[in-house]
Coordinates of C-alpha atoms (C1' of nucleotides) in Angstrom, one line a residue:
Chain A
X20 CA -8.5 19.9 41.4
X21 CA -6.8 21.5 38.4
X22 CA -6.9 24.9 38.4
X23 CA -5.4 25.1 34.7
X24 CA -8.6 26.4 32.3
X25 CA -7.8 23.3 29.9
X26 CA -10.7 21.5 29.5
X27 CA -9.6 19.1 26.3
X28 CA -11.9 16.8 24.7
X29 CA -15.1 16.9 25.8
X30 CA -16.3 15.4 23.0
X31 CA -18.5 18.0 21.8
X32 CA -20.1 15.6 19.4
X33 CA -20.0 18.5 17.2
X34 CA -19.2 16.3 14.1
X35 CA -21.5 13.3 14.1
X36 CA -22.7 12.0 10.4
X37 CA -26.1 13.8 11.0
X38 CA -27.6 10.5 12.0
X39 CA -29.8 10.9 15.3
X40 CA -27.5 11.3 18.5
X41 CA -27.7 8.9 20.6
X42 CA -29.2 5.9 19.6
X43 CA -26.6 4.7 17.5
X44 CA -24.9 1.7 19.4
X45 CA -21.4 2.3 17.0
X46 CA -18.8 4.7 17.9
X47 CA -15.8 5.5 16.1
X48 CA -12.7 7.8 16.8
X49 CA -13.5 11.8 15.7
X50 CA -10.8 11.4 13.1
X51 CA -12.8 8.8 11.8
X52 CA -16.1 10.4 11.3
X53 CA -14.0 13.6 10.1
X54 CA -12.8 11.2 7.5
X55 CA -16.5 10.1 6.3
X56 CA -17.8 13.9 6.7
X57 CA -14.3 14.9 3.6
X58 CA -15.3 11.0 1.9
X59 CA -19.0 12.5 1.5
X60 CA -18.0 16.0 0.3
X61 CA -15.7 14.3 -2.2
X62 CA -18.4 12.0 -3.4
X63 CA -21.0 14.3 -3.7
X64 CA -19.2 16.6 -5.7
X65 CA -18.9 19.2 -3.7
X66 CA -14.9 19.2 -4.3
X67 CA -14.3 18.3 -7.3
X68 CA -11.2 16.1 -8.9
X69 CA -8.3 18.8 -9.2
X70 CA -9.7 20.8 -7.2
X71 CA -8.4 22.3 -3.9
X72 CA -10.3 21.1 -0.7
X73 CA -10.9 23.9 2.4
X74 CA -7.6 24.1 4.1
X75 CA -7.0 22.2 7.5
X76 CA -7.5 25.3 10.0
X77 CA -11.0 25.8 7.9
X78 CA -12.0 22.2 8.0
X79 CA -11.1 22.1 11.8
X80 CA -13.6 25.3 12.8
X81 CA -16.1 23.8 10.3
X82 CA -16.1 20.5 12.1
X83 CA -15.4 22.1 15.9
X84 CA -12.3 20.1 16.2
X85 CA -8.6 20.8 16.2
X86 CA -6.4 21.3 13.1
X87 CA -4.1 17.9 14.1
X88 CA -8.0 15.0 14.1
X89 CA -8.3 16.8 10.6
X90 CA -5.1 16.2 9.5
X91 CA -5.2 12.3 10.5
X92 CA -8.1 12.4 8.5
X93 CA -6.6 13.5 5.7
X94 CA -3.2 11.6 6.3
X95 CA -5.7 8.7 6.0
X96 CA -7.0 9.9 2.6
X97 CA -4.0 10.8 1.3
X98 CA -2.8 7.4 2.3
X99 CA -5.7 5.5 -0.2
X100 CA -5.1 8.7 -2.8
X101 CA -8.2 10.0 -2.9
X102 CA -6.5 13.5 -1.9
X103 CA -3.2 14.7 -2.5
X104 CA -0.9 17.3 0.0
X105 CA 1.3 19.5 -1.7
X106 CA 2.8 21.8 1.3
X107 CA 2.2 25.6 0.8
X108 CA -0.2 25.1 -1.5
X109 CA -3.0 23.2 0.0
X110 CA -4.5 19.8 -0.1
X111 CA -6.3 18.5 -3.7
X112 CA -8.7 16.0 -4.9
X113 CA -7.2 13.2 -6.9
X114 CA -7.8 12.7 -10.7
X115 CA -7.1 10.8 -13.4
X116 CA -6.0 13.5 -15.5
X117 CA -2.3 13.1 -14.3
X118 CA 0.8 11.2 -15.4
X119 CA 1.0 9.8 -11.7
X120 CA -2.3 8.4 -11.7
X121 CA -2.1 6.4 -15.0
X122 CA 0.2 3.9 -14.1
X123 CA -1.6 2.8 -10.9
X124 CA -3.7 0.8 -13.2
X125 CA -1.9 0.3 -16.2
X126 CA 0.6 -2.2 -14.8
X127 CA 1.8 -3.6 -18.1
X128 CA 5.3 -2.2 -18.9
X129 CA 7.8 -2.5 -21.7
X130 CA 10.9 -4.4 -21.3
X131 CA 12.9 -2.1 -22.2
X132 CA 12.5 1.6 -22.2
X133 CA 10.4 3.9 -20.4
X134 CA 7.0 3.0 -19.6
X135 CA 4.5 5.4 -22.1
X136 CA 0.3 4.9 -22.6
X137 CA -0.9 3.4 -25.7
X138 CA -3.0 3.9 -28.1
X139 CA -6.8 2.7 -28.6
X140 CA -8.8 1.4 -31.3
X141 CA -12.3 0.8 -30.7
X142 CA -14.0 -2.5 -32.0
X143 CA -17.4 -2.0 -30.9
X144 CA -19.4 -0.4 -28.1
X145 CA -23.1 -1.2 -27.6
X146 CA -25.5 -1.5 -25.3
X147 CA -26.8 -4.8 -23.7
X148 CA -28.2 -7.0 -21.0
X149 CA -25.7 -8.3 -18.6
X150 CA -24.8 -11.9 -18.6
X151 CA -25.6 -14.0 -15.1
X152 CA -21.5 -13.7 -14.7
X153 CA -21.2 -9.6 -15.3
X154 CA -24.1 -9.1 -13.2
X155 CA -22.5 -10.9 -10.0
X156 CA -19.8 -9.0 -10.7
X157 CA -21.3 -5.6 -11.1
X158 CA -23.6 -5.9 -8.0
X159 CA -26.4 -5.5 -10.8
X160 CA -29.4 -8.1 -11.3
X161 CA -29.0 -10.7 -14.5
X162 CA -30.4 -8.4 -17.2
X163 CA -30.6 -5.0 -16.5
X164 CA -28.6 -2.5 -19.0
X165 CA -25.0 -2.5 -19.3
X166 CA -22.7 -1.0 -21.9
X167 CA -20.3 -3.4 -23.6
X168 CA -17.0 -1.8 -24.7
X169 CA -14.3 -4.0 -26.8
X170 CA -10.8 -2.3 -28.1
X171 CA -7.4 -3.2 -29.2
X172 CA -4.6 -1.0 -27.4
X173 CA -0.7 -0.5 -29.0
X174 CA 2.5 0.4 -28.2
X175 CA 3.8 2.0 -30.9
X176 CA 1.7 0.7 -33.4
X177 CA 2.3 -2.9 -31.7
X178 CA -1.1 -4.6 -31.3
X179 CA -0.7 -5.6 -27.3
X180 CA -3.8 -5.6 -25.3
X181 CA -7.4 -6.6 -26.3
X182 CA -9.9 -5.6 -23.7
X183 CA -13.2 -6.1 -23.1
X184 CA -15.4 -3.7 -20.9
X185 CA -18.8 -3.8 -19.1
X186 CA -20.2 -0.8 -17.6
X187 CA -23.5 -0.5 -16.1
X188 CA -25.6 1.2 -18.1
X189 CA -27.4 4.0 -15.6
X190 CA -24.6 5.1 -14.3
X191 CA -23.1 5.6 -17.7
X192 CA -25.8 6.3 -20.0
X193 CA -24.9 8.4 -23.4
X194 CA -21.4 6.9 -23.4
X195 CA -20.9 6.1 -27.3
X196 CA -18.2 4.9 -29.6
X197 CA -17.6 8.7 -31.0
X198 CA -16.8 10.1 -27.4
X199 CA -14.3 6.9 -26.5
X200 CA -12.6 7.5 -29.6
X201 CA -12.5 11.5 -29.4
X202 CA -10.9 11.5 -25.7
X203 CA -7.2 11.0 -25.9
X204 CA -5.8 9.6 -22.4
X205 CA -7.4 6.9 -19.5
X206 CA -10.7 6.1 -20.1
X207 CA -11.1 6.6 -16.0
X208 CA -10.4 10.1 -16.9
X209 CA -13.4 10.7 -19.1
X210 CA -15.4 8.6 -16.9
X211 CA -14.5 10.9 -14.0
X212 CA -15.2 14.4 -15.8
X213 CA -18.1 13.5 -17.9
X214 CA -19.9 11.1 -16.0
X215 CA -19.0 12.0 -12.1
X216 CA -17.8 8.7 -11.6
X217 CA -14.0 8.3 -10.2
X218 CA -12.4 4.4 -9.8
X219 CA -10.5 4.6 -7.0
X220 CA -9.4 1.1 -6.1
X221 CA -9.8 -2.3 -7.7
X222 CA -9.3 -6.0 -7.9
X223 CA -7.5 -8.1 -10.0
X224 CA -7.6 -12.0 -11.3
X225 CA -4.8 -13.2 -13.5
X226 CA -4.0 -16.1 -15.3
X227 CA -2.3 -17.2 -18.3
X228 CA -4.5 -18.6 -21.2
X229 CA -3.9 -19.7 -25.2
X230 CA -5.2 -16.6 -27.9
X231 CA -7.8 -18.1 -29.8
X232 CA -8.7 -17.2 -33.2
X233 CA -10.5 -13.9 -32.9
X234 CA -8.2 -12.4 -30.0
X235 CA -4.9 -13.2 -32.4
X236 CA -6.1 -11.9 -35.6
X237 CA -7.0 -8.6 -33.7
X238 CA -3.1 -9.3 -31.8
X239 CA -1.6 -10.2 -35.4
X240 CA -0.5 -13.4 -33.7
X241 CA -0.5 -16.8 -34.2
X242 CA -2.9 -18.7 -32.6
X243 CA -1.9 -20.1 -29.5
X244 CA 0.4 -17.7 -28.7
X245 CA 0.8 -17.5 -24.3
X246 CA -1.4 -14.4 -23.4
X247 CA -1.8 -12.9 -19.6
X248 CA -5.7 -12.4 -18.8
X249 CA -6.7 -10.1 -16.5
X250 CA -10.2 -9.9 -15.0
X251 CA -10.7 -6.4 -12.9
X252 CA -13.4 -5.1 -11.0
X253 CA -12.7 -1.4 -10.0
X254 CA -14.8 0.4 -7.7
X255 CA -15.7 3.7 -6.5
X256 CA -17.1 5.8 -3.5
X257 CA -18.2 3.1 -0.7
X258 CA -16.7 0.2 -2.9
X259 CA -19.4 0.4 -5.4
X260 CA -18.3 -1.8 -8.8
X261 CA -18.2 0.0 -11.5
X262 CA -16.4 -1.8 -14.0
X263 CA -15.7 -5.0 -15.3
X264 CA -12.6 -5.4 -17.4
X265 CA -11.5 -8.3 -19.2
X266 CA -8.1 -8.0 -20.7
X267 CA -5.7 -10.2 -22.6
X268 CA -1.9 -9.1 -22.5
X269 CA 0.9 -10.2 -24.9
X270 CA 3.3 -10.4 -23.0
X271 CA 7.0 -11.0 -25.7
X272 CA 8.1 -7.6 -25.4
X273 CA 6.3 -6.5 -22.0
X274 CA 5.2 -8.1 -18.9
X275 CA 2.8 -7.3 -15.2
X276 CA 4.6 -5.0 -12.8
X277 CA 3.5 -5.2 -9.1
X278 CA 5.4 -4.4 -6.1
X279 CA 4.7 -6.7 -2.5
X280 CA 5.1 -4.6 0.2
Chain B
X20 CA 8.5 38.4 24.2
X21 CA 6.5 35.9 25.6
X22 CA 6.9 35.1 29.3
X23 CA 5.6 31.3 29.1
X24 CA 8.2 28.8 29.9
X25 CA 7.4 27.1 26.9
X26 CA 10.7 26.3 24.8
X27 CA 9.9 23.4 22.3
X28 CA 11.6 22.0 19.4
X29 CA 15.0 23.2 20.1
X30 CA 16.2 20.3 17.6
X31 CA 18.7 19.3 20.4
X32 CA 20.2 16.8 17.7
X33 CA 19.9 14.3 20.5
X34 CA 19.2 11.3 18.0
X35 CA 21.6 11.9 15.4
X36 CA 22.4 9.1 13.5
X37 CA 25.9 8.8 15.1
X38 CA 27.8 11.0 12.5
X39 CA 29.9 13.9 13.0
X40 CA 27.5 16.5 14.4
X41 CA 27.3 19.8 11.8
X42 CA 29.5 18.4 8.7
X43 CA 26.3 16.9 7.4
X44 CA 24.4 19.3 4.6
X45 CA 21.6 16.6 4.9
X46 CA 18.6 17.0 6.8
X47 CA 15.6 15.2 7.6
X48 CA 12.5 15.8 10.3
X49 CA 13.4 14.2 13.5
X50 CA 10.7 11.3 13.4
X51 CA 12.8 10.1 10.7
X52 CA 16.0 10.0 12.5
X53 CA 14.2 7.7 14.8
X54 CA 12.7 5.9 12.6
X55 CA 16.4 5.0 11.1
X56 CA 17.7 4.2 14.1
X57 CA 14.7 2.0 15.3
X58 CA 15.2 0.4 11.9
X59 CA 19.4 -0.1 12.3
X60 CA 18.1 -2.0 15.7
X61 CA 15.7 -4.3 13.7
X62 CA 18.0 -5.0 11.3
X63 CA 20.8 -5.3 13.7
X64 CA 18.7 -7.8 15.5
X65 CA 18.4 -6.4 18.9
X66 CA 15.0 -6.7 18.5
X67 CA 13.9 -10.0 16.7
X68 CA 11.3 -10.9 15.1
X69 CA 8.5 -12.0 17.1
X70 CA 9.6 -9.8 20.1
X71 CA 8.4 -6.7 21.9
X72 CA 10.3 -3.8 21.1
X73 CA 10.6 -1.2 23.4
X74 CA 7.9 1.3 24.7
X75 CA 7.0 4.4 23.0
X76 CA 7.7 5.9 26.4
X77 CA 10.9 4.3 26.7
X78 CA 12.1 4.8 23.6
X79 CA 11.0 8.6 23.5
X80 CA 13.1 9.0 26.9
X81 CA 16.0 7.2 25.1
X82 CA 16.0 9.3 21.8
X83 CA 15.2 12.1 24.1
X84 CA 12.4 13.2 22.2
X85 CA 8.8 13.5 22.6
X86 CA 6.3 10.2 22.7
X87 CA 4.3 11.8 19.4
X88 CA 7.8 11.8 17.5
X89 CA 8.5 8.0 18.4
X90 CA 4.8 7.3 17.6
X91 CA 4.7 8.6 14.2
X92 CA 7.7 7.0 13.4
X93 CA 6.4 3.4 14.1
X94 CA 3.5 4.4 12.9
X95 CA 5.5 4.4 9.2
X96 CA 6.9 1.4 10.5
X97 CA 4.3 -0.3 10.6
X98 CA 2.5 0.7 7.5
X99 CA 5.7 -0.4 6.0
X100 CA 5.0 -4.4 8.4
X101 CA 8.3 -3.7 9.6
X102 CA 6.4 -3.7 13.1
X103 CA 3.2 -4.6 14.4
X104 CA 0.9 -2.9 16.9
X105 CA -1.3 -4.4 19.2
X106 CA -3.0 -2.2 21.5
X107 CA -2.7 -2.9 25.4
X108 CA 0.5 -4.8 24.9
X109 CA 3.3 -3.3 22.6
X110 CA 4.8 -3.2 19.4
X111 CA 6.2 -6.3 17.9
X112 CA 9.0 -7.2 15.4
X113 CA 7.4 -8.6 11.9
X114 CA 8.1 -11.9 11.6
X115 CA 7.3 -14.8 9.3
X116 CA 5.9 -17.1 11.1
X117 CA 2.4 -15.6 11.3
X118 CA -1.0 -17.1 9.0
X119 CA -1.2 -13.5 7.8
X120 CA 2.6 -13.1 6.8
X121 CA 1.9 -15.6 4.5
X122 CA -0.5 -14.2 1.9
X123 CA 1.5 -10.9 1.5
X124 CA 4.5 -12.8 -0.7
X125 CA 1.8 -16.0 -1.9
X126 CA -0.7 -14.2 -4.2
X127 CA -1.8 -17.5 -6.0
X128 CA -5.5 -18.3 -4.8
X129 CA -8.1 -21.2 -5.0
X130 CA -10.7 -19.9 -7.7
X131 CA -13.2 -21.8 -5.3
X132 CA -12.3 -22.1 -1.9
X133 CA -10.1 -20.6 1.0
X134 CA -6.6 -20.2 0.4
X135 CA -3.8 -22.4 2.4
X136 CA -0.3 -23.3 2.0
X137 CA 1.1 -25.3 -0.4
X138 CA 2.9 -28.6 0.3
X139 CA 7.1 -28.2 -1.2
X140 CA 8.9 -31.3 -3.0
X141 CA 12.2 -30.5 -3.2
X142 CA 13.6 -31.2 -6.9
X143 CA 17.7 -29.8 -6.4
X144 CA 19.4 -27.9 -3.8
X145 CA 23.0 -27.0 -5.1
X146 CA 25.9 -24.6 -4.8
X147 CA 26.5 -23.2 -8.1
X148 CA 28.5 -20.0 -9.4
X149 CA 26.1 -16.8 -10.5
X150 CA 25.1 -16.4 -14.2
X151 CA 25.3 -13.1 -15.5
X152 CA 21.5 -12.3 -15.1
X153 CA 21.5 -13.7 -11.8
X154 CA 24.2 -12.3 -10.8
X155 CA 23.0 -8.7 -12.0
X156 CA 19.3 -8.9 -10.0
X157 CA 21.3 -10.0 -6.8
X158 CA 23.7 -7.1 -7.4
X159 CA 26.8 -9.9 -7.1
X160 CA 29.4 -10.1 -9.5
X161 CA 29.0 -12.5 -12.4
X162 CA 31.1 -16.2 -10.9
X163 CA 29.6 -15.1 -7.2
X164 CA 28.9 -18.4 -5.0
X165 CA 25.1 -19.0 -5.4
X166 CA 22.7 -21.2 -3.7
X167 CA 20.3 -22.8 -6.2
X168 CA 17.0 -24.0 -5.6
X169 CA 14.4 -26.1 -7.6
X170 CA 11.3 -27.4 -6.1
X171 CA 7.4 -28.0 -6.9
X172 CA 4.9 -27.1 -5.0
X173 CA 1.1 -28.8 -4.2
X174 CA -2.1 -27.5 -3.6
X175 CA -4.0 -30.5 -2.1
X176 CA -1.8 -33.4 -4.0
X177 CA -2.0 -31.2 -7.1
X178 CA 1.5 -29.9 -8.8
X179 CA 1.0 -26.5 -9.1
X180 CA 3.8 -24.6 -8.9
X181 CA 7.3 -24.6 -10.5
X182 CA 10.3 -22.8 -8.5
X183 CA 13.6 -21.8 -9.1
X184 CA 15.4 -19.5 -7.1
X185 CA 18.7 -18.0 -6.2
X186 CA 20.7 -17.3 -3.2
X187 CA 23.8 -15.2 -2.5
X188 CA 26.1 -17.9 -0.8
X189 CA 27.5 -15.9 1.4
X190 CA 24.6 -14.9 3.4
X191 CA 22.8 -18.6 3.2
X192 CA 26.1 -20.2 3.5
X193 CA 25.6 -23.8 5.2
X194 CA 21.4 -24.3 3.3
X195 CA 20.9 -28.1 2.4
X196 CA 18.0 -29.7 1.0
X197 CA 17.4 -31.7 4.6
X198 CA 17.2 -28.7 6.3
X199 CA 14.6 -27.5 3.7
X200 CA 12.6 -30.1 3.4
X201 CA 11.9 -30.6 7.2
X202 CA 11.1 -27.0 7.3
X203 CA 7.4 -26.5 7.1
X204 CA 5.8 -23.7 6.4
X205 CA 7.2 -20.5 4.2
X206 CA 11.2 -20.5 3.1
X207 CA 10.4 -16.8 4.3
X208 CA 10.3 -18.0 8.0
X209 CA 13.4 -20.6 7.8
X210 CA 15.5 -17.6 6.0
X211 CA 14.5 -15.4 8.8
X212 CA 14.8 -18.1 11.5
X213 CA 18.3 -19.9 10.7
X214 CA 19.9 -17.3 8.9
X215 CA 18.5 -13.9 10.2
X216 CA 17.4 -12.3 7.0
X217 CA 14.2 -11.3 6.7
X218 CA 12.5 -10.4 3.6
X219 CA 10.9 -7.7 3.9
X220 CA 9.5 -6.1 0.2
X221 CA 9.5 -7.8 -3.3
X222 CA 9.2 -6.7 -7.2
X223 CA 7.6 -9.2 -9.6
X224 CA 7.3 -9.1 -13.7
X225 CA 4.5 -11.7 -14.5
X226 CA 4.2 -12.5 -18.3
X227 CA 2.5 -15.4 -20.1
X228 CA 4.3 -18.7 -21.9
X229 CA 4.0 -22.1 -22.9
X230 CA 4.9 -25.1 -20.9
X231 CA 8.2 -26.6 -21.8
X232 CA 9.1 -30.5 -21.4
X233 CA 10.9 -30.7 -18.5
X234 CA 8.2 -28.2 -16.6
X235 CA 4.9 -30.1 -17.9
X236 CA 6.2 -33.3 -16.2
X237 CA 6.8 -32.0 -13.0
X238 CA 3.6 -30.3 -13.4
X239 CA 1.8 -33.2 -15.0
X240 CA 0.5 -31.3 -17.8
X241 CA 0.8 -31.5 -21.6
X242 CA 3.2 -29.7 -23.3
X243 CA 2.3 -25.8 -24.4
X244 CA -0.4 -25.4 -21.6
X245 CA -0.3 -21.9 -20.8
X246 CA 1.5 -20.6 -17.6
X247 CA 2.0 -17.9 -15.3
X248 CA 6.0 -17.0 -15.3
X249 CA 6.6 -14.9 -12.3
X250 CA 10.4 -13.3 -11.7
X251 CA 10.3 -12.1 -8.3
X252 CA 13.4 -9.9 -6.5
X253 CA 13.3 -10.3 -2.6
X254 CA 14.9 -7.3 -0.3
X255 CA 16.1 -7.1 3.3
X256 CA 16.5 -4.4 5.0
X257 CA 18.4 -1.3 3.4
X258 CA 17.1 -2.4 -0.5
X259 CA 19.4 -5.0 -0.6
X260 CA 18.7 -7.6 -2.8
X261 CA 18.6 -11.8 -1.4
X262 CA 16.5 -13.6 -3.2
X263 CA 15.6 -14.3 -6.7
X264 CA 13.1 -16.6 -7.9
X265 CA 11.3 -17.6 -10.9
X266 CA 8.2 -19.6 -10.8
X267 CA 5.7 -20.9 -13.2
X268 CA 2.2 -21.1 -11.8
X269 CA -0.8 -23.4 -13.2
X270 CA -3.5 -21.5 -13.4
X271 CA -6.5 -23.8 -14.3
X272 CA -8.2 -23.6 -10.6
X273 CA -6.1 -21.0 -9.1
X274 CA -5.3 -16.9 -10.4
X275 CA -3.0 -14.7 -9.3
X276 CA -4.7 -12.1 -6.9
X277 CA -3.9 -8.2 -6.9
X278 CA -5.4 -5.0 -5.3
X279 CA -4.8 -1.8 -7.2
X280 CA -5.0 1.1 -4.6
Chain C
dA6 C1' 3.3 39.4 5.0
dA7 C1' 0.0 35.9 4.9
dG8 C1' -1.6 31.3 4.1
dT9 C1' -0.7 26.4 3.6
dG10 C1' 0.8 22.0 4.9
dG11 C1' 4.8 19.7 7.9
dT12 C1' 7.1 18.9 12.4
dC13 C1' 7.4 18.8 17.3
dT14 C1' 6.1 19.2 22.0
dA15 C1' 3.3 18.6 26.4
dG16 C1' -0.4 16.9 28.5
dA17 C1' -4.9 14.9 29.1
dC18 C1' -7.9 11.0 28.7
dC19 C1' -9.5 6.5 26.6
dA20 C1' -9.4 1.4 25.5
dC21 C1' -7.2 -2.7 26.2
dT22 C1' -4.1 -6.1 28.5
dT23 C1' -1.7 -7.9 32.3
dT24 C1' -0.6 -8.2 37.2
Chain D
dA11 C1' -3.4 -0.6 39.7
dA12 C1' -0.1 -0.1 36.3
dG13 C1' 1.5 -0.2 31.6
dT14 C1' 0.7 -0.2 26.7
dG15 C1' -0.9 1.8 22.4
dG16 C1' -4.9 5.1 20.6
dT17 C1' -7.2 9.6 20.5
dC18 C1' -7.5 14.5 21.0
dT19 C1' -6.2 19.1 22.1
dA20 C1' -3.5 23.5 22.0
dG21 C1' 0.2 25.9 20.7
dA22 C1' 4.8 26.7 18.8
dC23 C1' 7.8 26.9 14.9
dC24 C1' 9.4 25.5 10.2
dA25 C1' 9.3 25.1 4.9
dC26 C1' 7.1 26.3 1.0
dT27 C1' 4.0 29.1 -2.0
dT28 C1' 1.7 33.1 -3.3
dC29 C1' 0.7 38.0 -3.1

DNA sequence: AAGTGGTCTAGACCACTTT
DNA sequence: AAGTGGTCTAGACCACTTC
């Protein structure tokens, strides 16, 4: 009956994941499957971290759909911070080679003062077969080849964090001591330029434990001393693990930040 | 130029917050005008929790603005769990008394196990005047008229859980320990219930220590075990502080759970 | 001036819930 | 059938950045 020539979404299908049309029994909104279509193109590589992504009006005729479904997508991505907007400019991959991506993970912060990184020494790094434990953990089988990272962290020069880290060992192969201990900053940032692998979200156990012997002479403590430990898994593209951190925290002159929203 | 009769966005400052029209030098996008005043009508309690708010319709006819500009101003809403969507029915007030309200402000999980609610003993309910520290992280003055609150908390006949916490008097004015202890279910939903405040964000500083005499009885544990001291900051609507609690947490079968995003 | 993201509108249709 | 939120489109204009 209309006589108006707007003939709005049809549908044209014109951005399904490349699957076969048809026979797949799942739908999901366009925005959605816009969403995946960027989420691939980021983990691929195509875009790069710090890099700028097509802009909306390019992404919309790419996809054959209109400039507002790509910008829920992105909304959405921006939302888990795998992009970032910045109007007039253009839209950019994350990285971990920025003062506002530290802190998400580093959640230990001074009493007093403002918060700053510290600095690593590394007690060993070597390649091994992971434990029953670190394989559950890692989605990897009991055995296969994992690289074991250990290192003390300070705050000016104040012992403060001993951490213990398990990597597996495809994914990160030709990761030695002398490149750790060369790259100044998050190790998620070398990890993201060297080896193409960018954490983007993790999990978190805490608990409070006693230091023992070996963890409080690398602390300078006494034994016993009250420690926070922290066991993190942190994942990447299509919540792959891709790291298992253990961490022990003094906690006298800082303590866990976290915000409940 | 253009002959279409198309004339949008004339601003018509329809929803201004009530102020004196022009004077202002600040401005914000119109979805967050309504999203302030939505918010002055939670908080105001016009809409309670547990009810139906208005339609988008409705409310886009009220502000006198367009049903996208209402939408994507609940749609921060409720990324914020101011609100809650449920498609087919309406938008609902937040409230407390929900299964998955709970686990946003209780982070302490079974290791083995699926997480429920702790049983409360109460220890002390008293009115007391505001130490300094207190009175400082409730943003009262030093002397203020504080509720106090000490109880321990059980996860299957097991002590678990140490709390203090603080009250401003004023706004939980008439609190006993009767009414609390035939409360079940989260202080969260009896504050929001009996006295209309509803917590809706928190910041916490976790650190380690050692258990203290008075703190290993009620938790029946030996002295120095290692525990989980957690200061937590509650906030109502408009940032203001209204709870303060400390808590130490036994963490021999239960952890602390985070996400980092 | 041109390009980018940010806001706002108007209208269509869909999916879900209730009557 | 009517009402709700959810998706999608098309187009306008604004704010900011770069050329």
């Amino acid at each position: 009956m209309s006589s108006t020539p707007s003939n709005p979404n049809n549908n044209p299908a014109a951005a399904n994941a490349g699957g076969a049309g048809g026979s797949s029994p799942t739908f999901s909104p366009l925005y959605q499957q816009i969403k995946a279509l960027i989420t691939q193109s980021l983990q691929s590589g195509e875009w790069k971290p710090g890099e700028l992504i097509p802009s909306e009006v390019e992404l919309a005729n790419r996809f054959k759909v209109s400039q507002g479904t790509v910008r829920k997508a992105i909304d959405e991505l921006a939302a888990e911070n795998l992009v970032m907007r910045k109007q007039g400019k253009g839209t950019f991959v994350s990285t971990h080679h920025e003062a506002r991506a530290h802190f998400r993970f580093l959640r230990l912060m001074p009493d007093e003062g403002v918060p700053h990184y510290p600095e690593s020494k590394f007690i060993e790094v070597k390649r091994m077969r992971a434990p029953a434990d670190v394989a559950r953990l890692l989605d990897l089988k009991s055995g296969d080849a994992v690289i074991f990272v250990k290192r003390v962290q300070s705050f000016d020069g104040v012992p403060t964090i001993v951490e213990e880290l398990w990597l597996p060992g495809l994914t990160f192969k030709g990761l030695t001591a002398e490149r750790l201990e060369e790259y100044k900053g998050p190790m998620y940032g070398l990890f993201e330029s060297e080896f193409g692998t960018r954490m983007i979200r993790a999990t978190e156990k805490i608990r409070a434990v006693c230091a023992g012997a070996d963890d409080a002479a690398l602390l300078k403590i006494t034994v016993n001393t009250p420690l926070l430990a922290s066991e993190r898994v942190s994942f990447t593209y299509g919540d792959k693990a891709v790291e298992l951190r253990r961490g022990l925290y003094l906690t006298e002159r800082h303590h866990y930040h976290n915000e409940l929203n």
